[in-house]
């Protein structure tokens, strides 16, 4: 059973006078525990696809189904608030920039999805995960005091804290050097694998893409 | 350079919502400045137009015991010989009362040529008088006074009730005084700081009224400011000054906001500037482009503000004068235009320049707070408060300086308090037990706990973005609370006084009828009726014009003034203003008509234009001879019975009912404070516009955070809740600081400014109604600024 399924999905953007189709008849299935890398040039629609999967954007046509706790949800049939609720429970998201809430500490950033899902009792595990990622002594630090690599590791810990069915990562190593990229990619793939989450990574990095079970190429 | 300016102006044009709100903020600031100025000018002109003819241009009066015309001629000779260089001109004045055909007239005599209005042909013709408008006489009307016919040459709105003005010889004849009688000499003295005073008055109408009068010495004479013979002028000046000072407060708030808008505009353009800077555009060129664009925006907003301010002033004046008189036509003088242009255009440019120096690329972090300067400033401000409140000599300026210093302390500490709150909050967070899931820690990582924490940090972490706007809001809410407390306390005192004073069911205004005879006839016709004849005349005591009221002061009658005993013939009740003016207190004696009266009680005399003394009719008769009664207090009769009786006995008597008098007095009270309330509301609206601008800029800066929270699954309702908590926290912060400031302003207005301005103190009573509304408005404004939508295009 696939954790996420896209069937002939279309998406475009317009400003009233011009319209540009970014995603055209795109289909994809990702099973639970599977990892997929989305590769393609800038503007090919990688980030748009992730935003569609997260329910941040509605599809123009086609169907997009997420599976969570044994139930399937077709996103185009859900309203904004229902999509938000589903995203909160079923999706973990890692961005390239602006990944952490600047006014929350490391621990609070990780506690946020747990708190939103009323899973506060899992906080000690999240703390352990942070410690395992080498951030045990930075729990009270604010994001602005962390390095880029540390910030991305916190973001991964946060994305996985509530054990989501689907993890989406948009260029998670895009602004890191090779050494830190490796650390972050290791953490992301290992944690998703451990939790049995479906992982979809949009990346330009061949090193990251190679770690995925499957690579999907996108063209402009 | 053209391209650079174009890029900045286009930035404004492509973000119309943000530009509109910034322009609106500047326009509101200018509008409040213009409206305040025009209102002050209109009130000032109205008061100035009511100057009595004999006091036109007079600055001081000189008196001496048993002064005669010979003394005046002696003084005039000294002046003509150049021995009194400080004197510009002098003129003798006599004044007194005359009762003719049952009506009492105030007679004022001065040089006939000086009495004539400038350019008037009606000068010193013999047997001609000028009549005050209150006499309701037409020009050329003929009056029979002291056995002669007198023609009304001119009707003047002098604000002197029942006054006739005549050449000094005629006045002496009317008053039946000897030819060498003299009451005082009116002087025009050269003021050493006249230029400063005039400039101040032109810039801030009404403020010069609070300047202390110049003190002069003439050998053998006692010299006093003209207000001592014209107390209504002193009263008017105090009203003017208070309004002028409030206008200054509105101006400060407006300048705060205009500066803030410049800072925020700069922050919005930070990215554009960084990119231009990276392209090699110099700081000087960036500054020129930014200032040029701000100049265009401020120029347009200033023009809108000038038009809006004129309209606002006209509206407020029309509302406050409805039913009283036609509001004066307000003209835009060069001064108000300069003031508006300075407030809108120059403050915006200077603000933009300062903001650029502090925040432009290369100076991204605001300068560190100068702790020493702040503490030093606070000590100086406290010293100013102490001096202004305790030193009587500082007059009204001392009182308002104290208010200004208090306001400065409240606003200067916004930043440090926000930092302190942030630190206190963090100290609590890092406390033992937080991290390991104790009760405290669990609460902190629950959904509501985290959202609350997030909201509090959003509120306390952005001192640079919100500090100035919060300062302006605190100032506006504080002033509104303070003025509300003063007006509310005054109203309650005033109503208490009205309840006492209007103990009689009816007050009859008498003209031709003898008050005593009418009272006697009423008592005979209706046994059991209480009819008290009331009379009044003015006397000069220690250089002050004092109204002496007389009646049969039984226990019931003295109760109207809060005294529980009947008055003995050698006792008197004194108004607070009289005790203050003469430096007396209860238990002291005051000499009237050559004999002492013991002051046994002090009463409040809100609305009295002159100090008052109340004595038994018997004591008045001993001192003044035959008494004339103007009014009759009446109880124990129905309106219908009274009407029936008067129709036969005295059809010309005007009857005023207690309820109507009370309603009329309260209506005047409300009108007096309508403009004051409106001005504070305008300042509040300007501050709210500023806070919305600040919140908008902050929220635009935080769009990435908001997008992130949305991606994490924060629902729209939770985001609104977050904004509500943030706005609520800012609002609570502002009103918590504004409340002590408001209380302080209220205390200074009641206990310092009112006694110094009007001669009476107001007992400060704190009623929730007075402070709840401005506090609620302030809180609602902060919440609205946080919750109201920020259009995407503002970015």
mmCIF file of N, CA and C in Angstrom, chain A residues 55-57 80 83-85 87-88 93 95 98-105 107-109 111-113 115-116 118 120 123 127 136 139-140 142 144 158, chain B residues 422 426 429-430 434-437 441-442 444-448 450-451 453-454 457-458 461-462 702 704-705 707-716 718:
data_model
loop_
_atom_site.group_PDB
_atom_site.id
_atom_site.type_symbol
_atom_site.label_atom_id
_atom_site.label_comp_id
_atom_site.label_asym_id
_atom_site.label_seq_id
_atom_site.Cartn_x
_atom_site.Cartn_y
_atom_site.Cartn_z
ATOM 1 N N UNK A 55 0.066 19.394 0.958
ATOM 2 C CA UNK A 55 -1.247 20.045 1.047
ATOM 3 C C UNK A 55 -1.136 21.549 1.226
ATOM 4 N N UNK A 56 0.044 22.097 1.017
ATOM 5 C CA UNK A 56 0.193 23.557 1.129
ATOM 6 C C UNK A 56 -0.413 24.239 -0.093
ATOM 7 N N UNK A 57 -0.415 23.531 -1.227
ATOM 8 C CA UNK A 57 -1.029 24.062 -2.448
ATOM 9 C C UNK A 57 -2.087 23.055 -2.909
ATOM 10 N N UNK A 80 -9.122 23.553 3.321
ATOM 11 C CA UNK A 80 -7.852 24.082 3.843
ATOM 12 C C UNK A 80 -7.592 23.584 5.268
ATOM 13 N N UNK A 83 -6.817 19.871 5.334
ATOM 14 C CA UNK A 83 -5.465 19.607 4.799
ATOM 15 C C UNK A 83 -4.422 19.958 5.864
ATOM 16 N N UNK A 84 -4.685 21.081 6.568
ATOM 17 C CA UNK A 84 -3.746 21.495 7.625
ATOM 18 C C UNK A 84 -3.674 20.436 8.722
ATOM 19 N N UNK A 85 -4.853 19.929 9.113
ATOM 20 C CA UNK A 85 -4.889 18.914 10.177
ATOM 21 C C UNK A 85 -4.154 17.655 9.743
ATOM 22 N N UNK A 87 -1.777 17.461 7.447
ATOM 23 C CA UNK A 87 -0.339 17.783 7.360
ATOM 24 C C UNK A 87 0.297 17.712 8.745
ATOM 25 N N UNK A 88 -0.419 18.281 9.715
ATOM 26 C CA UNK A 88 0.093 18.309 11.089
ATOM 27 C C UNK A 88 0.408 16.898 11.583
ATOM 28 N N UNK A 93 8.255 18.051 7.424
ATOM 29 C CA UNK A 93 8.768 18.847 6.305
ATOM 30 C C UNK A 93 10.130 19.436 6.690
ATOM 31 N N UNK A 95 12.930 22.168 5.128
ATOM 32 C CA UNK A 95 13.179 23.160 4.076
ATOM 33 C C UNK A 95 14.684 23.395 3.914
ATOM 34 N N UNK A 98 15.145 29.069 6.231
ATOM 35 C CA UNK A 98 14.097 29.444 7.203
ATOM 36 C C UNK A 98 13.469 28.202 7.832
ATOM 37 N N UNK A 99 14.335 27.279 8.230
ATOM 38 C CA UNK A 99 13.826 25.995 8.652
ATOM 39 C C UNK A 99 13.287 25.972 10.063
ATOM 40 N N UNK A 100 13.844 26.815 10.916
ATOM 41 C CA UNK A 100 13.454 26.768 12.329
ATOM 42 C C UNK A 100 12.747 28.060 12.711
ATOM 43 N N UNK A 101 11.843 27.940 13.700
ATOM 44 C CA UNK A 101 11.164 29.142 14.196
ATOM 45 C C UNK A 101 12.172 29.910 15.050
ATOM 46 N N UNK A 102 12.516 31.132 14.642
ATOM 47 C CA UNK A 102 13.636 31.808 15.316
ATOM 48 C C UNK A 102 13.388 32.131 16.779
ATOM 49 N N UNK A 103 12.113 32.231 17.171
ATOM 50 C CA UNK A 103 11.841 32.599 18.566
ATOM 51 C C UNK A 103 11.594 31.380 19.454
ATOM 52 N N UNK A 104 11.882 30.181 18.921
ATOM 53 C CA UNK A 104 11.803 28.992 19.764
ATOM 54 C C UNK A 104 13.185 28.355 19.843
ATOM 55 N N UNK A 105 13.489 27.767 20.989
ATOM 56 C CA UNK A 105 14.795 27.122 21.154
ATOM 57 C C UNK A 105 14.809 25.793 20.384
ATOM 58 N N UNK A 107 14.985 22.732 21.554
ATOM 59 C CA UNK A 107 14.039 21.780 22.138
ATOM 60 C C UNK A 107 12.593 22.179 21.825
ATOM 61 N N UNK A 108 12.322 23.470 21.908
ATOM 62 C CA UNK A 108 10.948 23.917 21.656
ATOM 63 C C UNK A 108 10.554 23.727 20.191
ATOM 64 N N UNK A 109 11.515 23.916 19.283
ATOM 65 C CA UNK A 109 11.227 23.679 17.872
ATOM 66 C C UNK A 109 10.814 22.225 17.654
ATOM 67 N N UNK A 111 9.690 20.260 20.003
ATOM 68 C CA UNK A 111 8.474 19.980 20.785
ATOM 69 C C UNK A 111 7.216 20.477 20.085
ATOM 70 N N UNK A 112 7.389 21.429 19.154
ATOM 71 C CA UNK A 112 6.215 22.072 18.551
ATOM 72 C C UNK A 112 5.289 21.070 17.830
ATOM 73 N N UNK A 113 5.788 20.220 16.903
ATOM 74 C CA UNK A 113 4.858 19.277 16.264
ATOM 75 C C UNK A 113 4.257 18.287 17.257
ATOM 76 N N UNK A 115 3.561 19.004 20.382
ATOM 77 C CA UNK A 115 2.537 19.747 21.113
ATOM 78 C C UNK A 115 1.295 19.936 20.250
ATOM 79 N N UNK A 116 1.517 20.231 18.958
ATOM 80 C CA UNK A 116 0.373 20.449 18.071
ATOM 81 C C UNK A 116 -0.455 19.171 17.919
ATOM 82 N N UNK A 118 -0.616 16.938 20.290
ATOM 83 C CA UNK A 118 -0.887 16.500 21.668
ATOM 84 C C UNK A 118 -0.172 15.177 21.974
ATOM 85 N N UNK A 120 2.753 15.206 23.770
ATOM 86 C CA UNK A 120 3.791 15.755 24.643
ATOM 87 C C UNK A 120 4.591 14.655 25.358
ATOM 88 N N UNK A 123 8.164 13.711 24.250
ATOM 89 C CA UNK A 123 9.251 14.689 24.278
ATOM 90 C C UNK A 123 10.586 14.068 24.696
ATOM 91 N N UNK A 127 14.085 14.290 22.710
ATOM 92 C CA UNK A 127 15.337 14.769 23.307
ATOM 93 C C UNK A 127 16.470 13.791 23.024
ATOM 94 N N UNK A 136 22.677 17.332 21.908
ATOM 95 C CA UNK A 136 22.250 17.201 23.296
ATOM 96 C C UNK A 136 22.612 18.389 24.166
ATOM 97 N N UNK A 139 20.180 22.170 23.549
ATOM 98 C CA UNK A 139 18.714 22.165 23.645
ATOM 99 C C UNK A 139 18.133 23.548 23.916
ATOM 100 N N UNK A 140 18.855 24.367 24.686
ATOM 101 C CA UNK A 140 18.326 25.679 25.056
ATOM 102 C C UNK A 140 18.779 26.791 24.122
ATOM 103 N N UNK A 142 19.066 29.151 20.782
ATOM 104 C CA UNK A 142 18.162 29.651 19.749
ATOM 105 C C UNK A 142 18.786 29.392 18.382
ATOM 106 N N UNK A 144 19.503 31.100 15.816
ATOM 107 C CA UNK A 144 20.510 32.035 15.288
ATOM 108 C C UNK A 144 21.921 31.718 15.782
ATOM 109 N N UNK A 158 12.909 17.624 14.159
ATOM 110 C CA UNK A 158 11.552 18.158 14.290
ATOM 111 C C UNK A 158 10.602 17.475 13.304
ATOM 112 N N UNK B 422 11.673 40.156 28.410
ATOM 113 C CA UNK B 422 12.238 39.047 27.639
ATOM 114 C C UNK B 422 13.183 38.236 28.524
ATOM 115 N N UNK B 426 12.884 34.417 29.908
ATOM 116 C CA UNK B 426 13.916 33.417 29.631
ATOM 117 C C UNK B 426 14.429 32.792 30.911
ATOM 118 N N UNK B 429 12.155 30.229 31.892
ATOM 119 C CA UNK B 429 12.231 29.071 31.011
ATOM 120 C C UNK B 429 13.385 28.141 31.386
ATOM 121 N N UNK B 430 14.529 28.743 31.707
ATOM 122 C CA UNK B 430 15.712 27.914 31.980
ATOM 123 C C UNK B 430 15.765 27.461 33.432
ATOM 124 N N UNK B 434 12.409 22.513 34.033
ATOM 125 C CA UNK B 434 11.768 22.784 32.752
ATOM 126 C C UNK B 434 12.026 21.655 31.754
ATOM 127 N N UNK B 435 13.317 21.310 31.662
ATOM 128 C CA UNK B 435 13.718 20.430 30.577
ATOM 129 C C UNK B 435 13.271 18.990 30.814
ATOM 130 N N UNK B 436 13.146 18.625 32.086
ATOM 131 C CA UNK B 436 12.945 17.206 32.347
ATOM 132 C C UNK B 436 11.507 16.840 32.673
ATOM 133 N N UNK B 437 10.621 17.677 32.258
ATOM 134 C CA UNK B 437 9.216 17.293 32.317
ATOM 135 C C UNK B 437 8.566 17.426 33.677
ATOM 136 N N UNK B 441 7.727 22.293 33.283
ATOM 137 C CA UNK B 441 8.230 21.961 31.959
ATOM 138 C C UNK B 441 7.162 21.370 31.070
ATOM 139 N N UNK B 442 6.295 20.552 31.645
ATOM 140 C CA UNK B 442 5.241 19.937 30.851
ATOM 141 C C UNK B 442 4.344 21.014 30.271
ATOM 142 N N UNK B 444 5.106 23.991 29.630
ATOM 143 C CA UNK B 444 5.805 24.788 28.641
ATOM 144 C C UNK B 444 5.882 24.111 27.289
ATOM 145 N N UNK B 445 5.724 22.793 27.238
ATOM 146 C CA UNK B 445 5.815 22.123 25.944
ATOM 147 C C UNK B 445 4.475 21.568 25.488
ATOM 148 N N UNK B 446 3.395 21.956 26.149
ATOM 149 C CA UNK B 446 2.079 21.605 25.622
ATOM 150 C C UNK B 446 1.768 22.581 24.491
ATOM 151 N N UNK B 447 0.727 22.277 23.728
ATOM 152 C CA UNK B 447 0.398 23.097 22.577
ATOM 153 C C UNK B 447 0.147 24.553 23.004
ATOM 154 N N UNK B 448 -0.729 24.718 23.986
ATOM 155 C CA UNK B 448 -1.043 26.087 24.407
ATOM 156 C C UNK B 448 0.162 26.773 25.029
ATOM 157 N N UNK B 450 3.320 26.234 24.361
ATOM 158 C CA UNK B 450 4.280 26.639 23.324
ATOM 159 C C UNK B 450 3.771 27.833 22.523
ATOM 160 N N UNK B 451 2.474 27.801 22.197
ATOM 161 C CA UNK B 451 1.918 28.934 21.437
ATOM 162 C C UNK B 451 2.001 30.218 22.258
ATOM 163 N N UNK B 453 4.176 30.827 24.611
ATOM 164 C CA UNK B 453 5.594 31.210 24.655
ATOM 165 C C UNK B 453 6.004 31.920 23.359
ATOM 166 N N UNK B 454 5.527 31.362 22.256
ATOM 167 C CA UNK B 454 5.843 31.924 20.945
ATOM 168 C C UNK B 454 5.287 33.356 20.850
ATOM 169 N N UNK B 457 7.213 35.848 22.967
ATOM 170 C CA UNK B 457 8.503 36.234 22.376
ATOM 171 C C UNK B 457 8.305 37.146 21.192
ATOM 172 N N UNK B 458 7.273 36.870 20.393
ATOM 173 C CA UNK B 458 6.990 37.761 19.260
ATOM 174 C C UNK B 458 6.735 39.176 19.776
ATOM 175 N N UNK B 461 10.407 40.493 21.658
ATOM 176 C CA UNK B 461 11.709 40.408 21.002
ATOM 177 C C UNK B 461 11.955 41.507 19.981
ATOM 178 N N UNK B 462 10.980 42.328 19.727
ATOM 179 C CA UNK B 462 11.125 43.247 18.594
ATOM 180 C C UNK B 462 11.080 44.700 19.045
ATOM 181 N N UNK B 702 8.248 38.718 9.186
ATOM 182 C CA UNK B 702 8.116 37.376 9.756
ATOM 183 C C UNK B 702 7.353 36.424 8.847
ATOM 184 N N UNK B 704 8.369 34.457 6.582
ATOM 185 C CA UNK B 704 9.001 33.146 6.461
ATOM 186 C C UNK B 704 8.636 32.273 7.658
ATOM 187 N N UNK B 705 8.639 32.896 8.846
ATOM 188 C CA UNK B 705 8.278 32.136 10.051
ATOM 189 C C UNK B 705 6.840 31.660 9.973
ATOM 190 N N UNK B 707 5.096 31.103 7.270
ATOM 191 C CA UNK B 707 4.988 30.030 6.283
ATOM 192 C C UNK B 707 5.457 28.709 6.890
ATOM 193 N N UNK B 708 6.497 28.788 7.695
ATOM 194 C CA UNK B 708 7.040 27.597 8.325
ATOM 195 C C UNK B 708 6.022 26.991 9.290
ATOM 196 N N UNK B 709 5.404 27.868 10.104
ATOM 197 C CA UNK B 709 4.416 27.376 11.064
ATOM 198 C C UNK B 709 3.250 26.728 10.330
ATOM 199 N N UNK B 710 2.904 27.321 9.198
ATOM 200 C CA UNK B 710 1.811 26.778 8.406
ATOM 201 C C UNK B 710 2.197 25.390 7.887
ATOM 202 N N UNK B 711 3.438 25.264 7.433
ATOM 203 C CA UNK B 711 3.903 23.974 6.926
ATOM 204 C C UNK B 711 3.943 22.927 8.037
ATOM 205 N N UNK B 712 4.157 23.392 9.263
ATOM 206 C CA UNK B 712 4.198 22.456 10.392
ATOM 207 C C UNK B 712 2.797 22.048 10.831
ATOM 208 N N UNK B 713 1.799 22.646 10.218
ATOM 209 C CA UNK B 713 0.436 22.241 10.520
ATOM 210 C C UNK B 713 -0.316 23.163 11.444
ATOM 211 N N UNK B 714 0.204 24.377 11.636
ATOM 212 C CA UNK B 714 -0.521 25.329 12.489
ATOM 213 C C UNK B 714 -1.751 25.804 11.714
ATOM 214 N N UNK B 715 -2.927 25.581 12.281
ATOM 215 C CA UNK B 715 -4.143 25.922 11.547
ATOM 216 C C UNK B 715 -4.344 27.434 11.506
ATOM 217 N N UNK B 716 -5.259 27.870 10.630
ATOM 218 C CA UNK B 716 -5.551 29.309 10.513
ATOM 219 C C UNK B 716 -6.043 29.854 11.845
ATOM 220 N N UNK B 718 -5.328 28.714 14.805
ATOM 221 C CA UNK B 718 -4.199 28.816 15.748
ATOM 222 C C UNK B 718 -3.318 30.010 15.416
#
